[in-house]
GROMACS .gro file of C-alpha atoms in nm:
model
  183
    1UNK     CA    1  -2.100   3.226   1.417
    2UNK     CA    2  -2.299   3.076   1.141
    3UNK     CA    3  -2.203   2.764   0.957
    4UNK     CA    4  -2.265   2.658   0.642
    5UNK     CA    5  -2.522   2.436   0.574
    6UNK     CA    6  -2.319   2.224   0.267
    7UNK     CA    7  -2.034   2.196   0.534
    8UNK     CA    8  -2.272   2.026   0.787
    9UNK     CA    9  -2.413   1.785   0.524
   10UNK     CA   10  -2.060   1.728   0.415
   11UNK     CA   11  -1.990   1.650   0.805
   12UNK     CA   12  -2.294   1.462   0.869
   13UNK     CA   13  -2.234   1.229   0.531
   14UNK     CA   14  -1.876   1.164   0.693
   15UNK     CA   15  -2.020   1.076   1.010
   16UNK     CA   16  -2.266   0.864   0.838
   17UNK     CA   17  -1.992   0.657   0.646
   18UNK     CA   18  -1.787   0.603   0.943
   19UNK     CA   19  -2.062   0.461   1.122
   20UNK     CA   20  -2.142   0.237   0.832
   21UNK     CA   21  -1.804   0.171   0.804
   22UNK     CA   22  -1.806   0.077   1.185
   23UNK     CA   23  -2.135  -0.114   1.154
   24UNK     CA   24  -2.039  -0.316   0.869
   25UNK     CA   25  -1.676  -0.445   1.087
   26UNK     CA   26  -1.751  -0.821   1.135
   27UNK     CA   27  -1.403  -0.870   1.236
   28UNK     CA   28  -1.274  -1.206   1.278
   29UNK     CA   29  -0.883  -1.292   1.277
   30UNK     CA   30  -0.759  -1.338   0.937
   31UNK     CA   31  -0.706  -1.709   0.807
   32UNK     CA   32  -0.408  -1.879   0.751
   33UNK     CA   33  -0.536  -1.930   0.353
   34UNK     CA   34  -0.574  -1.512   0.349
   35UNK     CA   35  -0.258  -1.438   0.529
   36UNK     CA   36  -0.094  -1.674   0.265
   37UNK     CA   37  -0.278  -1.504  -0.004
   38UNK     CA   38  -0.119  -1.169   0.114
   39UNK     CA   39   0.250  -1.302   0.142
   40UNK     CA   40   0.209  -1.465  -0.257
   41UNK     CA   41   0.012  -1.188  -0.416
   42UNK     CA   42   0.208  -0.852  -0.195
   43UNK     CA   43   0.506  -1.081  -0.090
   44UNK     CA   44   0.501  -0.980   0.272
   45UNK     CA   45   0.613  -1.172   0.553
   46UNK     CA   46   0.353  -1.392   0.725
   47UNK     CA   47   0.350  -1.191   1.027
   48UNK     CA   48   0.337  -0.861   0.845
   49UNK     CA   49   0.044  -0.986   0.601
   50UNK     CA   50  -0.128  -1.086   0.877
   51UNK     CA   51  -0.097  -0.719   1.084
   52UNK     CA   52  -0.167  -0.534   0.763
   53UNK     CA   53  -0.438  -0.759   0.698
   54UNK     CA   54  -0.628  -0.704   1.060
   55UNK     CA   55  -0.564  -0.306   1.037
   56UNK     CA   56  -0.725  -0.352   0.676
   57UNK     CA   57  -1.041  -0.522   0.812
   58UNK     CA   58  -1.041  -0.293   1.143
   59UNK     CA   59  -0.992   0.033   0.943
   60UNK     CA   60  -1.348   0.220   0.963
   61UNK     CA   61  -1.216   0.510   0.780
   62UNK     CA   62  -1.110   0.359   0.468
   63UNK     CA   63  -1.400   0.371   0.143
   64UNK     CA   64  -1.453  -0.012   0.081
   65UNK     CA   65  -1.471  -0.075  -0.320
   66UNK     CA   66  -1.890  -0.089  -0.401
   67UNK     CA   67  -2.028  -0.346  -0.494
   68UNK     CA   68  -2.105  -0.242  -0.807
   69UNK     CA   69  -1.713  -0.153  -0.885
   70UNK     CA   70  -1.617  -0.521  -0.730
   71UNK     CA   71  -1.828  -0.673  -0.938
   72UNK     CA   72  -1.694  -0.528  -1.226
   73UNK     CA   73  -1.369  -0.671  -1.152
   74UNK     CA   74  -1.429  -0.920  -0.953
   75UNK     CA   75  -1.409  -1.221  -1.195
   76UNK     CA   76  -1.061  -1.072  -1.323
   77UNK     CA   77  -0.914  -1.015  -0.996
   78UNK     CA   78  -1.019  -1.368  -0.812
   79UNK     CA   79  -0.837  -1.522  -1.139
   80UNK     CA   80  -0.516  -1.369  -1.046
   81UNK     CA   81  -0.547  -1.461  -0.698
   82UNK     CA   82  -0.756  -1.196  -0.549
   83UNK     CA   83  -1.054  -1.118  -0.298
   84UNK     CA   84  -1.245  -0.809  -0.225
   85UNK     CA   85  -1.014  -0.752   0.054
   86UNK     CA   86  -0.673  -0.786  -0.151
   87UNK     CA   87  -0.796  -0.613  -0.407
   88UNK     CA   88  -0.903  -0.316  -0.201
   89UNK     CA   89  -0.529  -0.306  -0.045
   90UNK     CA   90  -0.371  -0.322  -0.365
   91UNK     CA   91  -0.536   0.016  -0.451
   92UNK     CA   92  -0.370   0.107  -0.149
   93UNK     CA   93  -0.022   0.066  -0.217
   94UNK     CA   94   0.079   0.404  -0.258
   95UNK     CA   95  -0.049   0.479   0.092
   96UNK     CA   96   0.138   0.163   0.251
   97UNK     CA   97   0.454   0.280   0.073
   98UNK     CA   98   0.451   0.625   0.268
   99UNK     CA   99   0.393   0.499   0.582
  100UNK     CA  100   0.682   0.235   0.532
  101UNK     CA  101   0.928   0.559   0.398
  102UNK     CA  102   1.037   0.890   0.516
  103UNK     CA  103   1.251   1.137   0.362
  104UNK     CA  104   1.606   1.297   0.475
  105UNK     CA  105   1.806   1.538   0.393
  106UNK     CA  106   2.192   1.498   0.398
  107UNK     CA  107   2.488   1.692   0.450
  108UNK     CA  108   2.515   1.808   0.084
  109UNK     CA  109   2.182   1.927   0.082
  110UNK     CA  110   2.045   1.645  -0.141
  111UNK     CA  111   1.720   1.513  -0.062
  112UNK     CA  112   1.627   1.074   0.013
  113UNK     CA  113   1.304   0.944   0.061
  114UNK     CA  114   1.457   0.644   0.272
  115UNK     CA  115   1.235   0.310   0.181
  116UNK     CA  116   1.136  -0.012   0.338
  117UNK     CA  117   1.259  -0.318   0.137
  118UNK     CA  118   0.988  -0.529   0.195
  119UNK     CA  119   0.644  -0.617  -0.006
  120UNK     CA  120   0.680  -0.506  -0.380
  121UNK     CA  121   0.996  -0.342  -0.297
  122UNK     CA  122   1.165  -0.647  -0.166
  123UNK     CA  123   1.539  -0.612  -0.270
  124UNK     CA  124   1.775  -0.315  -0.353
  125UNK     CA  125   1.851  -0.505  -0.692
  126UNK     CA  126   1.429  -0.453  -0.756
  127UNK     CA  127   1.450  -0.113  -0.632
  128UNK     CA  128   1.723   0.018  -0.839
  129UNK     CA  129   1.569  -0.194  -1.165
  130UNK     CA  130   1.260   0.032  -1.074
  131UNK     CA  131   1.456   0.394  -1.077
  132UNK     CA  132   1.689   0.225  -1.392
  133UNK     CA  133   1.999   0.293  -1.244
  134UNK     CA  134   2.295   0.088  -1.277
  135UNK     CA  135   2.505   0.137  -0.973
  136UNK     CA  136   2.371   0.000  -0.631
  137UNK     CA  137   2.161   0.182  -0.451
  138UNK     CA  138   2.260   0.223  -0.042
  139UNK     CA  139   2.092   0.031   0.176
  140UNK     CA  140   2.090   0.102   0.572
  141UNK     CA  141   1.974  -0.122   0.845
  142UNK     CA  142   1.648   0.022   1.042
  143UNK     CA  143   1.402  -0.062   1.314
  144UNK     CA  144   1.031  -0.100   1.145
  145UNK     CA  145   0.746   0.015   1.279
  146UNK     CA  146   0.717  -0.390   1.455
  147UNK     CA  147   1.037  -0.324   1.598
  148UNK     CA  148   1.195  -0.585   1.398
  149UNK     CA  149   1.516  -0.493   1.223
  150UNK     CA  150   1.485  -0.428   0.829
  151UNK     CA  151   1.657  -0.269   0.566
  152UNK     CA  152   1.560   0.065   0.390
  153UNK     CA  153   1.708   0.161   0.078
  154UNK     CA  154   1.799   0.538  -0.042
  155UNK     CA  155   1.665   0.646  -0.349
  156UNK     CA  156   1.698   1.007  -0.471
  157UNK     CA  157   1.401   1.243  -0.566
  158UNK     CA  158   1.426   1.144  -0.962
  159UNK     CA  159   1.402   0.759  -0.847
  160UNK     CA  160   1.129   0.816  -0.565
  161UNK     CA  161   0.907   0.943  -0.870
  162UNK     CA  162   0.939   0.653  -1.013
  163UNK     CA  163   0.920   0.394  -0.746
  164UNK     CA  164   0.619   0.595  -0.651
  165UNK     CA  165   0.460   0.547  -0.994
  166UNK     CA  166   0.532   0.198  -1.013
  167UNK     CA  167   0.384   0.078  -0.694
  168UNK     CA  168   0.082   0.276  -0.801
  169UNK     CA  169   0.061   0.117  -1.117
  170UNK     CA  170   0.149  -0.208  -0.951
  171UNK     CA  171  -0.138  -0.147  -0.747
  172UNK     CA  172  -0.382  -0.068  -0.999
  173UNK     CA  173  -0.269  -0.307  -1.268
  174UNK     CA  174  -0.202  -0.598  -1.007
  175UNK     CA  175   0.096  -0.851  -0.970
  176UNK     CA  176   0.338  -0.888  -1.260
  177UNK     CA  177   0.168  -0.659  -1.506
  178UNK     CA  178   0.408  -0.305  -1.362
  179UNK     CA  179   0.751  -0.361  -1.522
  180UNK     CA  180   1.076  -0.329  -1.376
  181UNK     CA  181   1.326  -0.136  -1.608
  182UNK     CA  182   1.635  -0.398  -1.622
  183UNK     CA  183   1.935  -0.189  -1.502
   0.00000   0.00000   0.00000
């Protein structure tokens, strides 16, 4: 069986990257001052800034912002209380969000995406100002992924658009610029 040559280049430049990626890993433990920087700017708890913070700098397979694109923003970003690494996560957002959520199905048929009320979505009273709903939203006690006990609140499909397209903007625009609709 042949293969395609474009498919091997694509497969060797993938290769390449990870092992830049893997190359480039100076890994030291995160400091106190950028764990702190992680609760203020992404308002985590300490130890989840810090665990999200190590499987940032250990992650080989995300694309690291260029240099070029950092130093477009860099200047902005450090003013708001940013480094290369924060800044990199906060594009990231979205992707945390997922991992933090999942999505049910009840009785009824309707569909929940279930989500952690932590970080950007730290209370059901931010959560439901995000979907602009008046009525509270339920909120269920959970296990997280740290084994720790945490809250996760329900949001129907209509909402889950929206939280999703406010931590993406959130992400992209950076802290306090992504408005919460006042319920």
């Amino acid at each position: 069986m042949e293969t395609d040559p474009f498919e091997e280049l694509q497969r060797l430049d993938e290769l390449s990257r990870l092992a830049d990626n893997a190359s480039a890993t100076k890994f030291n433990l995160p400091t106190s001052a950028e764990v702190s920087r992680w609760v203020q700017l992404f308002k985590y708890a300490p130890h989840e800034a810090n665990a999200l913070l190590i499987a940032h700098l250990l992650d080989i397979d995300r694309t690291p912002t260029s240099d070029e694109h950092w130093e477009l923003v860099r200047e902005e970003r450090e003013k708001a209380g940013y480094d290369r690494e924060a800044y990199e996560h906060s594009l990231l957002l979205k992707d945390v969000l997922k991992s933090q959520s999942t999505v049910v199905t009840d009785k009824e048929g309707t569909r929940w995406t279930l989500y952690r009320l932590s970080g950007v979505l730290e209370s059901e009273e931010n959560v439901r100002g995000i979907c602009g709903v008046e009525e509270a939203l339920k909120v269920t006690k959970g296990e997280g992924e740290d084994g720790r006990e945490t809250d996760f609140v329900w949001v129907d499909a209509q909402g889950s658009v929206k939280v999703e397209r406010w931590v993406a903007e959130w992400g992209v625009l950076g802290k306090g610029n992504a408005k919460v609709a006042k319920a």
